[in-house]
mmCIF file of C-alpha atoms in Angstrom:
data_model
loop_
_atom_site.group_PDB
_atom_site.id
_atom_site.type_symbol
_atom_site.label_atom_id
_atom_site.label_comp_id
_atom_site.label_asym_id
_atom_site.label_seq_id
_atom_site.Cartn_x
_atom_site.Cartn_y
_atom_site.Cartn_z
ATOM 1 C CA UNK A 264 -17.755 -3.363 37.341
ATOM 2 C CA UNK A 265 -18.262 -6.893 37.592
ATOM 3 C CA UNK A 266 -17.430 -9.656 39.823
ATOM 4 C CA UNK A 267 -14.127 -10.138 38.285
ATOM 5 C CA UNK A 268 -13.200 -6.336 38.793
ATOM 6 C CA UNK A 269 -9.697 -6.062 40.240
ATOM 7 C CA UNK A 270 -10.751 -3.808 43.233
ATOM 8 C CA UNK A 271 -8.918 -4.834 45.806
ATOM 9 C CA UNK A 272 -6.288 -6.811 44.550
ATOM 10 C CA UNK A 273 -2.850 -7.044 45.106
ATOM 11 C CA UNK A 274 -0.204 -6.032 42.782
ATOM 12 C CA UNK A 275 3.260 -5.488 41.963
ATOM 13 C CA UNK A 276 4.536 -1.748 40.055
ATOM 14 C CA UNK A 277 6.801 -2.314 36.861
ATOM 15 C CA UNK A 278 6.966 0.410 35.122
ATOM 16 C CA UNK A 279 7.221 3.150 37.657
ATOM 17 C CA UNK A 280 4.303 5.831 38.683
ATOM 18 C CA UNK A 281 5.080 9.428 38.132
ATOM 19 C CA UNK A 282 3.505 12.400 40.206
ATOM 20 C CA UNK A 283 1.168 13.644 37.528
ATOM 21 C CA UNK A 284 0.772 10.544 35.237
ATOM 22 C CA UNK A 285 -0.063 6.593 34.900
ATOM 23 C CA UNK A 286 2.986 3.868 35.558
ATOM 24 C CA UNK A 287 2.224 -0.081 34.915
ATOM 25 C CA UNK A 288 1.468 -2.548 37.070
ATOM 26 C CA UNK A 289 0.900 -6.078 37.333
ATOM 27 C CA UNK A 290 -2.127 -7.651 39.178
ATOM 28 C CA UNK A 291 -2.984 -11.196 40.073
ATOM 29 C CA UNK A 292 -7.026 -11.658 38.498
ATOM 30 C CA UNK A 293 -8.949 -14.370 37.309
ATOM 31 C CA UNK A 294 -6.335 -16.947 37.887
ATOM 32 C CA UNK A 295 -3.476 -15.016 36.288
ATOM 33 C CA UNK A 296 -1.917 -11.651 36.140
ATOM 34 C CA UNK A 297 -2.641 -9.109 33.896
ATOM 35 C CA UNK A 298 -1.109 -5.684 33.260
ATOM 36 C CA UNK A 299 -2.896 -2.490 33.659
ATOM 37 C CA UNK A 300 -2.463 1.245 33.242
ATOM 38 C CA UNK A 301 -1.984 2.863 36.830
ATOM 39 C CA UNK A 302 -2.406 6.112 38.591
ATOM 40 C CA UNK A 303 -1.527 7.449 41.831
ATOM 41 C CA UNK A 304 -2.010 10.373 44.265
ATOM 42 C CA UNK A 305 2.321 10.033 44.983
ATOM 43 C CA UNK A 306 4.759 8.656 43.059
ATOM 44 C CA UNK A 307 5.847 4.739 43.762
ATOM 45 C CA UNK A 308 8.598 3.454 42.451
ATOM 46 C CA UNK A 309 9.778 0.130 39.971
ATOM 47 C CA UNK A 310 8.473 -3.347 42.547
ATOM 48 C CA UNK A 311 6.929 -1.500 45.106
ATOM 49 C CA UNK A 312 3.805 -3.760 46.052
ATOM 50 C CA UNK A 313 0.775 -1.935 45.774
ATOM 51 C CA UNK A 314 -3.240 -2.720 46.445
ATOM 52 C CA UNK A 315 -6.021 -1.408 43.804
ATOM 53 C CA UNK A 316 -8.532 0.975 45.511
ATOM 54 C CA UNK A 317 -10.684 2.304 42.178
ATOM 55 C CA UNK A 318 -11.049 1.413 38.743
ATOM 56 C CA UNK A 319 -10.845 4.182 36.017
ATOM 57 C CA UNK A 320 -11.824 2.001 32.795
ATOM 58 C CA UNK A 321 -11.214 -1.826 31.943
ATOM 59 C CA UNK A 322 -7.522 -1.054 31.389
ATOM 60 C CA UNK A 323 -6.776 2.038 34.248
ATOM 61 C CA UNK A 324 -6.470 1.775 37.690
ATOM 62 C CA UNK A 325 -5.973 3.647 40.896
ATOM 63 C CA UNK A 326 -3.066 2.105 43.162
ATOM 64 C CA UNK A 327 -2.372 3.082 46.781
ATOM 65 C CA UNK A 328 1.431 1.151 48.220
ATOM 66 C CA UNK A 329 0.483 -1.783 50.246
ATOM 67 C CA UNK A 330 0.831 -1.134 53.757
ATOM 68 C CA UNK A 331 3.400 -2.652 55.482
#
């Protein structure tokens, strides 16, 4: 990925993330926020802030819940 890939940021869940299947989140990049397809290992739930740990494609991510 480039140097604009979202690895790393923080983001915020708003459509929620099922066990086996993607949710929606929405990340602060490049200035703005943009929404992108995400996956998890657990579910999180609707708001929960989250942090972006792998990029599947330009549109799919791989969210972990922030820690607190």
């Amino acid at each position: 990925m480039s140097s604009q890939s979202p690895v790393g940021a923080v983001g915020r869940v708003t459509v929620p993330i099922p066990l086996n299947g993607p949710g929606e989140v929405l990340v602060a990049v490049r200035g703005g926020s943009e929404a992108y397809a995400a996956w998890s290992n657990a579910p999180i739930g609707m708001h929960t802030r989250v942090i972006v740990v792998d990029c599947v494609s330009a549109r799919s991510l791989i969210v972990e819940p922030l820690p607190t």
